[in-house]
Short mmCIF file of C-alpha atoms in Angstrom, two decimals:
data_model
loop_
_atom_site.label_atom_id
_atom_site.label_comp_id
_atom_site.label_asym_id
_atom_site.label_seq_id
_atom_site.Cartn_x
_atom_site.Cartn_y
_atom_site.Cartn_z
CA UNK A 1 0.00 17.03 -23.73
CA UNK A 2 -2.58 14.62 -21.96
CA UNK A 3 -4.55 15.96 -19.06
CA UNK A 4 -3.99 13.19 -16.53
CA UNK A 5 -5.76 15.25 -13.84
CA UNK A 6 -9.03 14.35 -16.45
CA UNK A 7 -10.50 10.84 -15.15
CA UNK A 8 -11.09 9.92 -18.90
CA UNK A 9 -7.44 10.55 -19.27
CA UNK A 10 -6.37 8.72 -16.22
CA UNK A 11 -8.75 5.91 -17.31
CA UNK A 12 -6.71 5.69 -20.86
CA UNK A 13 -3.11 5.84 -18.80
CA UNK A 14 -4.05 3.32 -16.84
CA UNK A 15 -5.73 0.71 -19.12
CA UNK A 16 -1.58 0.81 -20.80
CA UNK A 17 -0.03 1.25 -18.33
CA UNK A 18 -1.67 -1.23 -15.64
CA UNK A 19 0.00 -4.60 -17.42
CA UNK A 20 3.40 -2.88 -17.75
CA UNK A 21 3.50 -2.16 -14.23
CA UNK A 22 1.91 -5.60 -13.41
CA UNK A 23 4.92 -7.44 -15.63
CA UNK A 24 7.48 -5.13 -14.08
CA UNK A 25 6.23 -5.88 -10.70
CA UNK A 26 6.01 -10.29 -11.51
CA UNK A 27 9.92 -9.91 -12.96
CA UNK A 28 11.03 -8.03 -10.05
CA UNK A 29 9.53 -10.22 -7.73
CA UNK A 30 10.94 -13.39 -9.45
CA UNK A 31 14.39 -11.85 -9.43
CA UNK A 32 14.45 -10.46 -5.81
CA UNK A 33 12.93 -13.06 -4.42
CA UNK A 34 15.39 -15.48 -5.87
CA UNK A 35 18.50 -13.30 -4.73
CA UNK A 36 16.79 -13.05 -1.29
CA UNK A 37 16.47 -16.92 -1.16
CA UNK A 38 18.87 -18.68 -2.62
CA UNK A 39 21.86 -16.28 -3.90
CA UNK A 40 22.40 -13.85 -0.80
CA UNK A 41 24.72 -15.63 1.96
CA UNK A 42 23.39 -16.08 5.68
CA UNK A 43 24.58 -13.67 7.81
CA UNK A 44 27.64 -13.88 10.03
CA UNK A 45 25.46 -13.15 13.13
CA UNK A 46 21.72 -13.40 12.49
CA UNK A 47 22.26 -17.17 10.11
CA UNK A 48 19.50 -17.34 7.99
CA UNK A 49 17.02 -15.45 9.67
CA UNK A 50 18.00 -11.90 8.01
CA UNK A 51 16.67 -13.51 4.51
CA UNK A 52 13.28 -11.96 6.78
CA UNK A 53 15.38 -8.50 6.27
CA UNK A 54 14.50 -8.88 2.70
CA UNK A 55 10.38 -8.50 3.17
CA UNK A 56 10.62 -6.25 6.49
CA UNK A 57 12.62 -3.14 4.86
CA UNK A 58 11.19 -3.07 2.03
CA UNK A 59 6.79 -3.43 3.24
CA UNK A 60 8.50 -0.36 6.07
CA UNK A 61 10.04 1.88 2.85
CA UNK A 62 6.97 1.08 1.44
CA UNK A 63 4.92 2.12 4.60
CA UNK A 64 6.58 5.93 4.99
CA UNK A 65 6.54 6.00 0.56
CA UNK A 66 2.63 5.51 1.17
CA UNK A 67 1.96 8.02 3.56
CA UNK A 68 4.18 10.44 1.78
CA UNK A 69 2.30 9.58 -1.52
CA UNK A 70 -0.82 10.70 0.71
CA UNK A 71 -0.28 13.54 2.10
CA UNK A 72 0.84 15.23 -1.75
CA UNK A 73 -2.70 13.94 -2.17
CA UNK A 74 -3.61 15.35 0.23
CA UNK A 75 -2.38 19.03 -0.61
CA UNK A 76 -3.64 17.92 -3.50
CA UNK A 77 -7.31 18.22 -2.66
CA UNK A 78 -6.92 21.18 -0.17
CA UNK A 79 -4.82 23.67 -2.14
CA UNK A 80 -5.09 22.48 -6.38
CA UNK A 81 -8.65 20.78 -5.62
CA UNK A 82 -7.26 18.29 -7.86
CA UNK A 83 -9.94 16.27 -9.88
CA UNK A 84 -8.08 12.95 -9.18
CA UNK A 85 -6.26 13.31 -5.94
CA UNK A 86 -8.78 12.44 -2.74
CA UNK A 87 -9.35 9.25 -4.96
CA UNK A 88 -5.43 9.04 -4.93
CA UNK A 89 -5.03 9.28 -1.27
CA UNK A 90 -8.72 7.16 -0.98
CA UNK A 91 -6.78 4.61 -2.86
CA UNK A 92 -3.99 4.48 -1.44
CA UNK A 93 -5.16 4.04 2.53
CA UNK A 94 -5.56 0.38 2.34
CA UNK A 95 -2.60 -0.80 0.15
CA UNK A 96 -0.38 1.88 2.63
CA UNK A 97 -2.50 -0.57 6.09
CA UNK A 98 -0.98 -3.18 4.00
CA UNK A 99 2.24 -2.50 4.04
CA UNK A 100 2.40 -1.92 7.39
CA UNK A 101 0.90 -4.63 8.88
CA UNK A 102 3.44 -6.98 6.27
CA UNK A 103 6.18 -4.51 7.99
CA UNK A 104 4.66 -5.28 11.71
CA UNK A 105 4.04 -8.88 11.20
CA UNK A 106 7.58 -9.68 9.92
CA UNK A 107 9.71 -7.06 11.98
CA UNK A 108 8.03 -9.64 14.75
CA UNK A 109 8.97 -12.88 13.35
CA UNK A 110 12.47 -11.24 13.11
CA UNK A 111 12.28 -10.24 16.35
CA UNK A 112 11.25 -13.29 18.58
CA UNK A 113 14.50 -15.54 17.93
CA UNK A 114 17.16 -12.25 17.33
CA UNK A 115 15.99 -10.49 20.30
CA UNK A 116 13.95 -12.97 22.35
CA UNK A 117 10.86 -10.77 21.89
CA UNK A 118 7.80 -10.39 20.00
CA UNK A 119 7.54 -6.90 20.40
CA UNK A 120 9.05 -4.26 22.45
CA UNK A 121 7.70 -0.87 23.18
CA UNK A 122 10.42 1.00 21.82
CA UNK A 123 10.32 4.27 19.67
CA UNK A 124 10.54 2.83 16.16
CA UNK A 125 8.26 0.30 16.75
CA UNK A 126 5.65 2.01 18.49
CA UNK A 127 6.06 5.20 15.54
CA UNK A 128 5.49 2.64 12.61
CA UNK A 129 2.89 1.10 15.27
CA UNK A 130 0.62 4.44 15.90
CA UNK A 131 1.38 4.97 11.54
CA UNK A 132 -0.84 1.52 10.89
CA UNK A 133 -4.22 3.06 13.38
CA UNK A 134 -3.15 6.46 10.89
CA UNK A 135 -3.92 3.99 8.35
CA UNK A 136 -6.87 2.84 9.99
CA UNK A 137 -8.44 5.67 11.67
CA UNK A 138 -8.01 6.83 7.47
CA UNK A 139 -9.79 4.34 5.76
CA UNK A 140 -12.58 4.62 8.79
CA UNK A 141 -13.86 8.26 7.82
CA UNK A 142 -13.80 7.84 4.25
CA UNK A 143 -16.68 5.28 5.40
CA UNK A 144 -18.08 7.74 7.97
CA UNK A 145 -18.78 10.40 6.27
CA UNK A 146 -21.30 10.10 3.45
CA UNK A 147 -20.73 13.08 1.58
CA UNK A 148 -17.45 12.33 0.12
CA UNK A 149 -16.84 16.12 -0.60
CA UNK A 150 -16.35 16.65 3.48
CA UNK A 151 -14.50 13.14 3.67
CA UNK A 152 -12.23 14.26 1.04
CA UNK A 153 -11.35 17.51 3.42
CA UNK A 154 -11.36 15.89 6.90
CA UNK A 155 -9.55 13.13 5.63
CA UNK A 156 -7.00 15.61 3.89
CA UNK A 157 -6.44 17.97 6.97
CA UNK A 158 -5.86 14.39 9.01
CA UNK A 159 -3.53 13.14 6.99
CA UNK A 160 -1.61 15.89 6.67
CA UNK A 161 -1.61 16.33 11.04
CA UNK A 162 -0.45 12.78 11.14
CA UNK A 163 2.28 14.05 8.43
CA UNK A 164 4.24 14.46 12.13
CA UNK A 165 4.74 10.86 12.39
CA UNK A 166 6.31 10.12 9.46
CA UNK A 167 10.08 12.23 10.55
CA UNK A 168 9.53 10.45 13.97
CA UNK A 169 9.49 7.13 12.55
CA UNK A 170 12.26 7.99 10.55
CA UNK A 171 14.68 9.89 13.03
CA UNK A 172 13.61 7.94 16.24
CA UNK A 173 15.96 5.30 16.46
CA UNK A 174 18.31 8.31 16.24
CA UNK A 175 16.43 10.14 18.87
CA UNK A 176 15.60 8.06 21.41
CA UNK A 177 17.60 4.99 23.09
CA UNK A 178 15.99 1.93 21.20
CA UNK A 179 16.53 -2.10 20.52
CA UNK A 180 15.46 -1.47 16.78
CA UNK A 181 18.73 -1.14 14.99
CA UNK A 182 19.51 2.09 13.48
CA UNK A 183 20.25 3.25 9.84
CA UNK A 184 22.40 0.39 7.65
CA UNK A 185 21.30 1.91 3.99
CA UNK A 186 19.89 5.71 4.15
CA UNK A 187 22.66 7.13 6.12
CA UNK A 188 25.21 9.87 6.01
CA UNK A 189 28.60 8.41 4.38
CA UNK A 190 26.76 5.72 2.47
CA UNK A 191 25.48 2.07 3.69
CA UNK A 192 26.45 -0.30 5.59
CA UNK A 193 24.89 -3.23 4.74
CA UNK A 194 27.39 -5.84 2.40
CA UNK A 195 26.85 -5.73 -1.36
CA UNK A 196 25.85 -8.93 -1.33
CA UNK A 197 22.83 -8.28 0.66
CA UNK A 198 22.54 -4.63 -0.69
CA UNK A 199 21.15 -5.88 -4.20
CA UNK A 200 18.31 -8.04 -3.53
CA UNK A 201 17.56 -5.64 -0.68
CA UNK A 202 17.27 -3.08 -3.47
CA UNK A 203 15.12 -5.36 -6.42
CA UNK A 204 12.72 -6.44 -3.63
CA UNK A 205 12.35 -2.95 -2.87
CA UNK A 206 11.60 -1.54 -6.69
CA UNK A 207 9.48 -4.79 -6.42
CA UNK A 208 7.32 -3.72 -3.44
CA UNK A 209 7.27 0.03 -5.19
CA UNK A 210 6.03 -1.62 -8.61
CA UNK A 211 3.38 -3.52 -7.29
CA UNK A 212 2.18 -0.56 -4.97
CA UNK A 213 1.94 1.29 -9.11
CA UNK A 214 0.02 -1.44 -10.58
CA UNK A 215 -2.66 -1.66 -7.32
CA UNK A 216 -2.54 2.28 -6.85
CA UNK A 217 -3.62 2.59 -10.55
CA UNK A 218 -6.05 0.17 -10.48
CA UNK A 219 -7.49 0.70 -6.85
CA UNK A 220 -7.85 4.67 -8.53
CA UNK A 221 -9.40 3.31 -11.61
CA UNK A 222 -12.15 1.07 -9.32
CA UNK A 223 -12.88 4.48 -7.36
CA UNK A 224 -13.85 6.41 -10.78
CA UNK A 225 -16.01 3.68 -11.27
CA UNK A 226 -17.56 4.02 -7.78
CA UNK A 227 -18.21 7.48 -8.59
CA UNK A 228 -19.43 6.87 -12.13
CA UNK A 229 -21.48 4.39 -10.74
CA UNK A 230 -23.37 7.03 -8.14
CA UNK A 231 -23.99 9.17 -10.68
CA UNK A 232 -25.61 7.18 -12.92
CA UNK A 233 -27.91 5.64 -9.73
CA UNK A 234 -28.86 9.63 -8.99
CA UNK A 235 -29.54 9.89 -12.81
CA UNK A 236 -31.60 7.02 -12.59
CA UNK A 237 -33.43 8.25 -9.73
CA UNK A 238 -33.84 10.93 -11.07
CA UNK A 239 -35.68 9.81 -14.10
CA UNK A 240 -37.89 7.50 -12.07
CA UNK A 241 -35.53 4.04 -12.53
CA UNK A 242 -34.17 4.45 -8.59
CA UNK A 243 -33.34 0.58 -9.19
CA UNK A 244 -31.32 -0.94 -6.54
CA UNK A 245 -27.57 -1.24 -7.56
CA UNK A 246 -25.09 -3.39 -5.76
CA UNK A 247 -23.11 -1.52 -3.70
CA UNK A 248 -24.13 1.15 -3.88
CA UNK A 249 -28.02 0.50 -2.85
CA UNK A 250 -29.20 -2.30 -1.31
CA UNK A 251 -30.27 -5.93 -4.04
CA UNK A 252 -33.63 -6.76 -3.25
CA UNK A 253 -34.38 -10.32 -1.93
CA UNK A 254 -34.69 -12.57 -4.46
CA UNK B 1 18.26 -23.21 5.01
CA UNK B 2 16.26 -25.58 6.23
CA UNK B 3 18.92 -26.47 8.51
CA UNK B 4 18.92 -23.42 10.60
CA UNK B 5 16.87 -23.23 14.05
CA UNK B 6 14.73 -20.30 13.02
CA UNK B 7 13.69 -21.23 9.93
CA UNK B 8 10.25 -21.44 10.48
CA UNK B 9 10.43 -18.05 11.76
CA UNK B 10 11.30 -17.12 7.96
CA UNK B 11 9.12 -19.40 6.26
CA UNK B 12 6.09 -18.01 8.22
CA UNK B 13 7.44 -14.39 7.32
CA UNK B 14 7.74 -15.38 3.59
CA UNK B 15 4.10 -16.85 4.07
CA UNK B 16 2.44 -14.20 5.79
CA UNK B 17 3.92 -11.38 2.84
CA UNK B 18 2.64 -13.71 0.80
CA UNK B 19 -0.64 -13.45 2.20
CA UNK B 20 -1.08 -9.38 2.36
CA UNK B 21 0.45 -9.35 -0.59
CA UNK B 22 -2.37 -11.80 -2.97
CA UNK B 23 -4.36 -10.21 -0.53
CA UNK B 24 -3.97 -6.70 -1.89
CA UNK B 25 -3.96 -7.49 -5.05
CA UNK B 26 -7.40 -10.02 -4.88
CA UNK B 27 -9.31 -6.84 -3.05
CA UNK B 28 -8.22 -4.63 -5.44
CA UNK B 29 -9.39 -7.19 -8.54
CA UNK B 30 -12.73 -8.31 -7.28
CA UNK B 31 -13.17 -4.73 -6.45
CA UNK B 32 -13.52 -4.35 -9.98
CA UNK B 33 -15.17 -6.90 -11.51
CA UNK B 34 -17.59 -5.81 -8.46
CA UNK B 35 -18.07 -2.12 -10.08
CA UNK B 36 -17.91 -3.10 -13.94
CA UNK B 37 -20.75 -5.57 -13.13
CA UNK B 38 -23.16 -2.63 -11.53
CA UNK B 39 -21.79 -0.08 -13.96
CA UNK B 40 -23.06 -2.55 -16.69
CA UNK B 41 -25.91 -3.21 -15.07
CA UNK B 42 -27.18 0.81 -14.79
CA UNK B 43 -25.98 1.76 -18.31
CA UNK B 44 -28.29 -1.14 -19.11
CA UNK B 45 -30.54 0.56 -17.35
CA UNK B 46 -30.42 4.25 -18.15
CA UNK B 47 -29.73 3.23 -21.62
CA UNK B 48 -26.36 5.61 -21.18
CA UNK B 49 -22.63 3.91 -22.35
CA UNK B 50 -20.44 4.37 -19.35
CA UNK B 51 -16.08 3.84 -19.45
CA UNK B 52 -15.19 0.91 -17.98
CA UNK B 53 -11.75 1.39 -17.55
CA UNK B 54 -11.17 -1.94 -20.39
CA UNK B 55 -12.93 -0.22 -23.37
#
């Protein structure tokens, strides 16, 4: 069996898998958007505003899913010293921040017409906002610590500590009295949402997941290349050819 | 759908989603293009062939 922990093996896998998952993402988004915008009915209370749900709910799921992926990668870094774990974690953080930002923005655009306000500091909204800040903190931590091995360990610890926020987000609507509605899909007793709305929602969730898988593989590949460039630049420097390289050393003025 | 009084909010949400998704895709692709360029330049300078993930 190929060892995907090996960067060269991973690059070979990504070369095959990225076009497949990218095509799958395109198909899922096309079907999901058609069902969400044209096939699913308006809600009897929310009217057409319910169509924001097809963007908001999957992005909320992805915001948490990406963080769980990062926690797994953090364990890979700290416990198993997996060679690709910190690359996977570093690559996932901006994507997680993107999905969380999308969740907050679409939630706000739904909240104004439905609740009469763009934002309330209730437990669900606040805990998702904290998740967004954690993502930004992780991205910043990667930038400020120069030694990448040290940065990987620090980020891994920070990520695992921040993981306590995930169950808080999930159960905030049960633990506290919130304006945000309680779970209607992943709940004991099954979903309470109509099937005509559940299908578009699930297909959009699959589209988001496939998008994440595609972009994550591409971003890990970028991280592997960044490390190769750094290593090559060090070899060049050691051989007395310390010429500047874009993105690693500043370019000389033309 | 367009007659709904809240159509503007729905449209804005889909525009924001498109902006964020396209931004994430473009960011990843532009990063890859810049890295490949750097890698090619360094490989030529050091005379070492390095896999850029496309060969």
